Short mmCIF file of C-alpha atoms in Angstrom, two decimals:
data_model
loop_
_atom_site.label_atom_id
_atom_site.label_comp_id
_atom_site.label_asym_id
_atom_site.label_seq_id
_atom_site.Cartn_x
_atom_site.Cartn_y
_atom_site.Cartn_z
CA MET A 1 0.00 0.00 0.00
CA LYS A 2 1.04 3.59 -0.59
CA THR A 3 -0.06 6.93 0.79
CA ILE A 4 -2.14 9.05 -1.60
CA LYS A 5 -0.60 12.42 -2.45
CA GLY A 6 -2.43 15.64 -1.77
CA PRO A 7 -4.36 17.72 -1.32
CA ALA A 8 -4.24 19.18 -4.83
CA ILE A 9 -6.63 21.39 -6.79
CA PHE A 10 -7.80 21.58 -10.42
CA LEU A 11 -7.41 25.22 -11.43
CA ALA A 12 -9.96 25.35 -14.27
CA GLN A 13 -12.88 26.56 -12.16
CA PHE A 14 -10.80 29.23 -10.41
CA ALA A 15 -8.89 30.94 -13.23
CA GLY A 16 -10.12 34.47 -13.95
CA ASP A 17 -9.18 37.93 -15.14
CA ALA A 18 -8.55 39.38 -11.68
CA ALA A 19 -5.55 38.74 -9.44
CA PRO A 20 -4.52 36.34 -8.05
CA PHE A 21 -6.42 34.10 -10.47
CA ASN A 22 -5.08 35.56 -13.73
CA SER A 23 -1.51 34.21 -13.61
CA LEU A 24 0.14 30.92 -12.78
CA GLU A 25 2.28 32.51 -10.08
CA GLY A 26 -0.69 34.22 -8.43
CA ILE A 27 -3.06 31.28 -8.47
CA ALA A 28 -0.33 28.88 -7.33
CA ARG A 29 0.48 31.06 -4.31
CA TRP A 30 -3.23 31.34 -3.53
CA ALA A 31 -3.59 27.55 -3.65
CA ALA A 32 -0.53 27.00 -1.48
CA GLY A 33 -1.88 29.49 1.05
CA LEU A 34 -4.98 27.32 1.46
CA GLY A 35 -2.89 24.24 2.16
CA PHE A 36 -2.83 22.62 -1.28
CA LYS A 37 0.36 20.80 -2.19
CA GLY A 38 -0.29 20.37 -5.91
CA VAL A 39 -2.13 21.98 -8.82
CA GLN A 40 -3.66 20.44 -11.93
CA ILE A 41 -3.45 22.85 -14.87
CA PRO A 42 -6.06 23.33 -17.63
CA SER A 43 -3.95 23.40 -20.78
CA TRP A 44 -6.39 25.59 -22.74
CA ASP A 45 -6.18 28.61 -20.42
CA ARG A 46 -3.45 30.86 -21.80
CA ARG A 47 -3.56 33.03 -18.69
CA LEU A 48 -1.94 30.14 -16.85
CA PHE A 49 -0.19 27.95 -19.39
CA ASP A 50 1.00 27.71 -23.00
CA LEU A 51 0.57 24.14 -24.25
CA GLU A 52 2.51 24.56 -27.48
CA LYS A 53 5.48 26.09 -25.66
CA ALA A 54 5.45 23.26 -23.13
CA ALA A 55 5.49 20.72 -25.96
CA THR A 56 8.44 22.33 -27.70
CA SER A 57 10.53 24.11 -25.06
CA ALA A 58 12.32 22.46 -22.15
CA ALA A 59 13.21 25.93 -20.90
CA TYR A 60 9.56 26.91 -20.67
CA CYS A 61 8.77 23.70 -18.78
CA ASP A 62 11.57 24.48 -16.33
CA GLU A 63 10.08 27.94 -15.91
CA VAL A 64 6.62 26.52 -15.14
CA LYS A 65 8.03 24.08 -12.59
CA GLY A 66 10.11 26.84 -11.06
CA VAL A 67 7.12 29.15 -10.64
CA LEU A 68 5.19 26.38 -8.92
CA ALA A 69 8.12 25.35 -6.72
CA ASP A 70 8.63 28.95 -5.60
CA ALA A 71 4.94 29.08 -4.67
CA GLY A 72 5.22 25.83 -2.72
CA VAL A 73 3.17 23.48 -4.90
CA ALA A 74 3.89 20.70 -7.40
CA LEU A 75 2.39 20.15 -10.85
CA THR A 76 0.17 17.07 -10.63
CA GLU A 77 -1.11 16.72 -14.21
CA LEU A 78 -2.19 18.67 -17.27
CA SER A 79 -5.77 18.60 -18.53
CA THR A 80 -7.08 18.65 -22.10
CA HIS A 81 -10.75 18.19 -21.20
CA LEU A 82 -12.05 20.76 -23.69
CA GLN A 83 -9.81 19.61 -26.52
CA GLY A 84 -10.58 15.94 -25.88
CA GLN A 85 -14.28 16.73 -26.12
CA LEU A 86 -13.68 17.92 -29.69
CA VAL A 87 -12.01 14.69 -30.83
CA ALA A 88 -15.53 13.32 -31.30
CA VAL A 89 -18.62 15.53 -31.56
CA HIS A 90 -22.05 14.46 -32.78
CA PRO A 91 -23.44 17.07 -35.23
CA ALA A 92 -26.32 17.80 -32.83
CA TYR A 93 -23.76 19.44 -30.52
CA ASP A 94 -21.67 21.26 -33.13
CA ALA A 95 -22.91 24.75 -32.29
CA MET A 96 -22.59 24.29 -28.52
CA PHE A 97 -19.09 22.79 -28.62
CA ASP A 98 -17.77 25.30 -31.14
CA GLY A 99 -16.97 27.55 -28.20
CA PHE A 100 -14.26 25.11 -27.12
CA ALA A 101 -12.28 25.77 -30.32
CA PRO A 102 -10.40 28.85 -31.61
CA PRO A 103 -12.74 31.34 -33.36
CA GLU A 104 -11.32 30.62 -36.82
CA LEU A 105 -12.35 26.96 -36.56
CA ARG A 106 -15.95 27.50 -35.52
CA GLY A 107 -18.44 26.17 -38.03
CA ARG A 108 -15.72 23.90 -39.47
CA PRO A 109 -16.13 20.56 -37.68
CA GLU A 110 -13.46 18.67 -39.61
CA ALA A 111 -10.84 21.36 -39.03
CA ARG A 112 -11.91 21.61 -35.40
CA GLN A 113 -11.47 17.88 -34.90
CA ALA A 114 -8.01 17.92 -36.51
CA TRP A 115 -7.02 20.78 -34.20
CA ALA A 116 -8.24 18.82 -31.18
CA VAL A 117 -6.15 15.79 -32.13
CA GLU A 118 -3.09 17.98 -32.53
CA GLN A 119 -3.76 19.50 -29.10
CA LEU A 120 -3.74 16.02 -27.56
CA MET A 121 -0.49 15.23 -29.34
CA LEU A 122 0.98 18.41 -27.87
CA GLY A 123 -0.38 17.35 -24.50
CA ALA A 124 1.58 14.10 -24.71
CA LYS A 125 4.82 15.94 -25.52
CA ALA A 126 4.23 18.59 -22.86
CA SER A 127 3.52 15.95 -20.23
CA ALA A 128 6.76 14.17 -21.11
CA ASN A 129 8.73 17.41 -20.99
CA LEU A 130 7.29 18.20 -17.57
CA GLY A 131 8.03 14.71 -16.23
CA LEU A 132 4.35 13.87 -15.70
CA THR A 133 3.00 10.31 -15.72
CA ALA A 134 -0.75 10.97 -16.07
CA HIS A 135 -2.91 13.30 -18.15
CA ALA A 136 -6.62 14.20 -17.87
CA THR A 137 -9.06 14.43 -20.77
CA PHE A 138 -12.55 13.71 -22.09
CA SER A 139 -13.35 11.09 -24.73
CA GLY A 140 -15.86 13.12 -26.70
CA SER A 141 -19.09 11.53 -27.88
CA LEU A 142 -20.72 10.22 -31.02
CA ALA A 143 -23.39 8.00 -29.44
CA TRP A 144 -24.57 10.17 -26.52
CA PRO A 145 -27.73 11.47 -28.29
CA PHE A 146 -28.88 7.84 -28.47
CA LEU A 147 -28.46 7.14 -24.75
CA TYR A 148 -32.08 6.13 -24.18
CA PRO A 149 -33.21 3.25 -26.45
CA TRP A 150 -36.28 4.98 -27.84
CA PRO A 151 -36.85 5.06 -30.70
CA GLN A 152 -35.36 1.61 -30.98
CA ARG A 153 -31.73 1.87 -32.00
CA PRO A 154 -30.79 0.29 -35.33
CA PRO A 155 -28.65 -2.84 -34.84
CA GLY A 156 -24.96 -1.97 -34.78
CA LEU A 157 -25.41 1.79 -34.19
CA ILE A 158 -23.55 1.91 -30.87
CA GLU A 159 -20.92 -0.57 -32.04
CA THR A 160 -20.21 1.62 -35.07
CA ALA A 161 -19.89 4.70 -32.87
CA PHE A 162 -17.42 3.00 -30.53
CA ASP A 163 -15.43 1.56 -33.41
CA GLU A 164 -15.00 5.10 -34.77
CA LEU A 165 -14.22 6.53 -31.35
CA ALA A 166 -11.47 3.95 -30.87
CA ARG A 167 -10.10 4.62 -34.35
CA ARG A 168 -9.73 8.31 -33.54
CA TRP A 169 -8.12 7.77 -30.15
CA ARG A 170 -5.71 4.94 -30.93
CA PRO A 171 -2.97 7.18 -32.44
CA ILE A 172 -3.32 9.55 -29.49
CA LEU A 173 -2.95 6.69 -27.02
CA ASP A 174 0.15 5.57 -28.89
CA ALA A 175 1.59 9.09 -28.60
CA PHE A 176 1.02 9.05 -24.85
CA ASP A 177 2.67 5.63 -24.69
CA GLU A 178 5.74 7.08 -26.38
CA ALA A 179 5.64 9.90 -23.82
CA GLY A 180 5.49 7.41 -20.94
CA CYS A 181 2.25 8.95 -19.73
CA ASP A 182 -1.18 7.47 -18.93
CA LEU A 183 -4.14 9.07 -20.70
CA CYS A 184 -6.96 9.23 -18.17
CA TYR A 185 -10.50 9.69 -19.44
CA GLU A 186 -12.84 11.36 -16.99
CA VAL A 187 -15.80 8.99 -16.98
CA HIS A 188 -18.58 11.55 -17.29
CA PRO A 189 -22.15 11.89 -18.63
CA GLY A 190 -22.12 13.64 -22.00
CA GLU A 191 -19.07 11.60 -23.01
CA ASP A 192 -19.33 8.21 -24.69
CA LEU A 193 -17.29 6.89 -21.75
CA PHE A 194 -19.73 7.60 -18.93
CA ASP A 195 -19.85 4.41 -16.83
CA GLY A 196 -18.20 1.01 -16.46
CA THR A 197 -19.93 -0.64 -19.42
CA THR A 198 -18.94 2.09 -21.87
CA PHE A 199 -15.35 2.25 -20.63
CA ALA A 200 -15.05 -1.53 -21.03
CA MET A 201 -16.46 -1.32 -24.58
CA PHE A 202 -13.89 1.30 -25.50
CA LEU A 203 -11.01 -0.48 -23.78
CA ASP A 204 -11.79 -3.63 -25.74
CA ARG A 205 -11.74 -1.70 -29.02
CA VAL A 206 -8.34 -0.16 -28.33
CA GLY A 207 -6.95 -3.61 -27.60
CA GLY A 208 -6.61 -3.10 -23.85
CA HIS A 209 -4.12 -0.30 -24.52
CA ARG A 210 -1.97 0.17 -21.43
CA ARG A 211 -2.31 3.97 -21.61
CA CYS A 212 -6.13 3.86 -21.72
CA ASN A 213 -7.01 4.67 -18.12
CA ILE A 214 -9.57 6.37 -15.89
CA LEU A 215 -9.92 9.66 -14.12
CA TYR A 216 -12.25 8.58 -11.30
CA ASP A 217 -14.80 11.16 -10.11
CA PRO A 218 -17.51 9.71 -7.84
CA SER A 219 -19.83 12.70 -8.21
CA HIS A 220 -20.79 11.65 -11.74
CA PHE A 221 -21.67 8.19 -10.48
CA VAL A 222 -23.93 9.52 -7.72
CA LEU A 223 -25.95 11.39 -10.35
CA GLN A 224 -26.27 8.15 -12.34
CA GLN A 225 -26.99 6.05 -9.21
CA LEU A 226 -24.01 3.82 -9.99
CA ASP A 227 -22.16 1.91 -7.24
CA TYR A 228 -19.04 4.08 -7.07
CA LEU A 229 -17.32 1.97 -4.40
CA SER A 230 -17.65 -1.30 -6.32
CA TYR A 231 -16.41 0.61 -9.37
CA ILE A 232 -13.04 0.87 -7.62
CA ASP A 233 -13.03 -2.88 -6.95
CA VAL A 234 -13.59 -3.59 -10.65
CA PHE A 235 -11.47 -0.89 -12.30
CA HIS A 236 -8.78 -0.10 -9.71
CA ASP A 237 -6.02 -1.25 -12.05
CA ARG A 238 -7.11 1.44 -14.56
CA ILE A 239 -7.74 4.29 -12.11
CA ARG A 240 -4.68 6.52 -12.42
CA MET A 241 -6.22 9.88 -11.50
CA VAL A 242 -8.85 11.02 -9.00
CA HIS A 243 -11.06 14.09 -8.78
CA VAL A 244 -12.43 14.58 -5.30
CA LYS A 245 -15.87 16.07 -5.89
CA ASP A 246 -19.08 15.71 -3.90
CA ALA A 247 -22.67 15.29 -5.08
CA GLU A 248 -26.14 14.43 -3.87
CA PHE A 249 -29.19 12.68 -5.32
CA ASN A 250 -32.60 13.49 -3.87
CA PRO A 251 -35.37 11.99 -6.03
CA SER A 252 -38.92 13.25 -5.73
CA ALA A 253 -42.31 12.78 -7.30
CA TYR A 254 -41.17 15.22 -9.97
CA GLN A 255 -37.58 14.18 -10.69
CA GLY A 256 -35.20 11.27 -10.86
CA VAL A 257 -31.88 10.73 -12.65
CA TYR A 258 -32.87 12.87 -15.66
CA SER A 259 -33.98 15.78 -13.44
CA GLY A 260 -36.62 17.18 -15.78
CA TYR A 261 -34.40 19.75 -17.55
CA ALA A 262 -34.21 21.71 -14.28
CA SER A 263 -31.37 24.14 -13.60
CA TRP A 264 -28.60 22.95 -11.29
CA PRO A 265 -30.02 24.26 -7.97
CA GLU A 266 -33.35 22.55 -8.69
CA ARG A 267 -32.06 19.21 -9.94
CA ALA A 268 -32.58 15.95 -8.05
CA GLY A 269 -28.91 15.20 -8.72
CA ARG A 270 -26.50 18.07 -8.23
CA PHE A 271 -22.84 18.71 -7.46
CA ARG A 272 -21.88 20.00 -4.01
CA SER A 273 -18.77 21.27 -2.25
CA LEU A 274 -16.79 18.66 -0.35
CA GLY A 275 -18.58 17.48 2.76
CA ASP A 276 -21.93 18.97 1.74
CA GLY A 277 -23.07 16.01 -0.39
CA GLN A 278 -23.63 12.29 0.00
CA VAL A 279 -20.39 10.73 -1.30
CA ASP A 280 -18.74 8.26 1.09
CA PHE A 281 -15.21 9.60 0.86
CA GLY A 282 -14.08 7.49 3.81
CA GLY A 283 -14.95 4.41 1.78
CA ILE A 284 -13.34 5.81 -1.37
CA PHE A 285 -10.02 6.73 0.26
CA SER A 286 -9.95 3.36 2.04
CA LYS A 287 -10.44 1.43 -1.20
CA LEU A 288 -7.94 3.52 -3.15
CA THR A 289 -5.37 3.02 -0.41
CA GLN A 290 -6.11 -0.71 -0.22
CA TYR A 291 -5.43 -1.07 -3.95
CA GLY A 292 -2.22 0.94 -3.85
CA PHE A 293 -3.29 4.13 -5.62
CA ASP A 294 -0.39 6.53 -5.17
CA GLY A 295 -1.51 9.41 -7.37
CA TRP A 296 -2.92 12.77 -6.33
CA ALA A 297 -6.25 13.49 -4.64
CA VAL A 298 -7.33 16.54 -6.65
CA LEU A 299 -10.19 18.80 -5.64
CA GLU A 300 -12.48 19.68 -8.52
CA TRP A 301 -14.79 22.33 -7.15
CA GLU A 302 -18.27 22.47 -8.64
CA CYS A 303 -21.20 23.53 -6.47
CA CYS A 304 -24.46 25.24 -7.35
CA LEU A 305 -24.73 26.89 -3.92
CA LYS A 306 -21.37 27.68 -2.30
CA HIS A 307 -18.82 30.30 -3.35
CA PRO A 308 -15.75 28.72 -4.98
CA GLU A 309 -13.23 30.29 -2.63
CA GLN A 310 -15.07 28.93 0.41
CA GLY A 311 -15.29 25.54 -1.31
CA ALA A 312 -11.57 25.56 -2.02
CA ALA A 313 -10.57 26.49 1.53
CA GLU A 314 -12.82 23.81 3.02
CA GLY A 315 -11.78 21.30 0.37
CA ALA A 316 -8.08 21.46 1.20
CA ARG A 317 -8.79 20.57 4.82
CA PHE A 318 -11.34 17.92 3.84
CA ILE A 319 -8.94 16.06 1.55
CA ASN A 320 -6.08 16.32 4.03
CA ASP A 321 -8.27 14.79 6.72
CA HIS A 322 -9.20 11.86 4.45
CA ILE A 323 -5.74 10.91 3.21
CA ILE A 324 -4.69 7.72 4.97
CA ARG A 325 -1.08 7.47 6.13
CA VAL A 326 -0.48 3.80 5.41
CA THR A 327 0.72 1.56 8.18
CA ASP A 328 4.21 0.08 8.16
CA ARG A 329 3.33 -2.86 10.39
CA ALA A 330 0.45 -5.17 11.24
CA PHE A 331 -1.80 -4.01 14.06
CA ASP A 332 -1.34 -7.29 15.96
CA ASP A 333 2.47 -7.37 15.79
CA PHE A 334 2.54 -6.92 19.58
CA ALA A 335 1.31 -10.53 19.89
CA GLU A 336 3.82 -12.03 17.44
CA ALA A 337 5.15 -15.27 18.88
CA GLY A 338 8.29 -15.65 16.82
CA THR A 339 7.52 -19.11 15.44
CA ASP A 340 9.56 -20.86 12.75
CA LEU A 341 8.87 -23.62 10.22
CA ALA A 342 9.46 -26.43 12.70
CA ALA A 343 7.13 -24.80 15.22
CA ASN A 344 4.48 -24.28 12.53
CA ARG A 345 4.64 -27.99 11.66
CA ARG A 346 4.23 -28.94 15.31
CA ILE A 347 1.23 -26.59 15.64
CA LEU A 348 -0.38 -28.27 12.63
CA GLY A 349 0.28 -31.73 14.10
CA LEU A 350 2.75 -32.59 11.36
CA GLY A 351 5.53 -33.64 13.72
#
C-alpha cells in the first residue's frame, strides 16, 4: 500500500481575469496558502499555461516548474478536457461545442477535430517534458444522443460509434505511450465513456491499450446512481487519476436521474462542495489506499450553492483529513510469537 498524495486542486474553475487568479504565479500562491500541495493545470487557459510552448521548449517547462516550486506546490497533471471533447462531436452538438475551439475553426467541424487531435499530441509531448506520468481528458461523444433506447436503435449503431471513437483515439494513445504517460479519461455523462460498461467497450476496441485509463470522479456516479465503491473494486487497475468532488441525489415525485431539464439548484442530482453532499469519501479513500493508488487526490470544485473560494478552503482541509497514512506494520504485531517452520509444523500436528 502507498499513501495518496495531496491535497491538490484543479485550477480550471478558479482561473479568472482578476488577481490572483489571472496568472500561474498568483493562483499557485493562492492555492498554497490554502494548504494545497499540488495543482492540476487546464492546458487551454493561456492566462496560466502555453501548451505549445510546453510541448516544444524544455526551458519553458523548467520555468513553469520553477514558478510552482517557488509558490510551494507541485504540478500534478495537465488537462485537455475541452480539446478531448472535440475529438468526437455528434453534429447535434456542433454549435454548442464550437466555443471550445479557436474562433477561426468555428463552423468547421473537420478542421476543429483535426485541431483537437493535434492538441492532444501536444499534450503528450508537454507531459513528457514536464516529467508527468498521467494526463486528464474527455473522450468526446458520437453515441450520446442515443443514450435512451427509444426510438429503438438500429442494430450496430452503438458498435459503429465505438469503433470510430477507438479509431480516432488509438494514435493519441500511442503518442502518450511514447511519452510514458497514462491518458486518463474522466468517466462523465455527455461523453461516450460515462460508466463502467462504456469504458469496457472502448477499452476492448483499443486492444486493452496500457495507456487507456480512468480519471475517477464519484460525483458523476452519484448522479447516475451507480455503485461508485464497487467501481473501484472492478477498475482499480485502470484508475490513475482522481477528482475529489461531492454530489447528492434526492429523487422526488417530480424528478429522478434525468432531473426534468431543471437548472442545477433545482435538480434531483446536483454537485456539491466537499462534505456537503452524500459521497462516502471514507470508503473511497480506504479502497484507493487498499489497492495501492499513489496518485494525487485533486479537488475539482463544482457547487451550485457555495462560493468557490469557500469551497476551495474547506476542500483542502477535507482532503487532508481523508488521506490515509499507510501503516508500516500489522496491528497485531505486539502478539507475534516468533515461530519458525518447525514450530508451525508442530502446531499443525505434522511432527
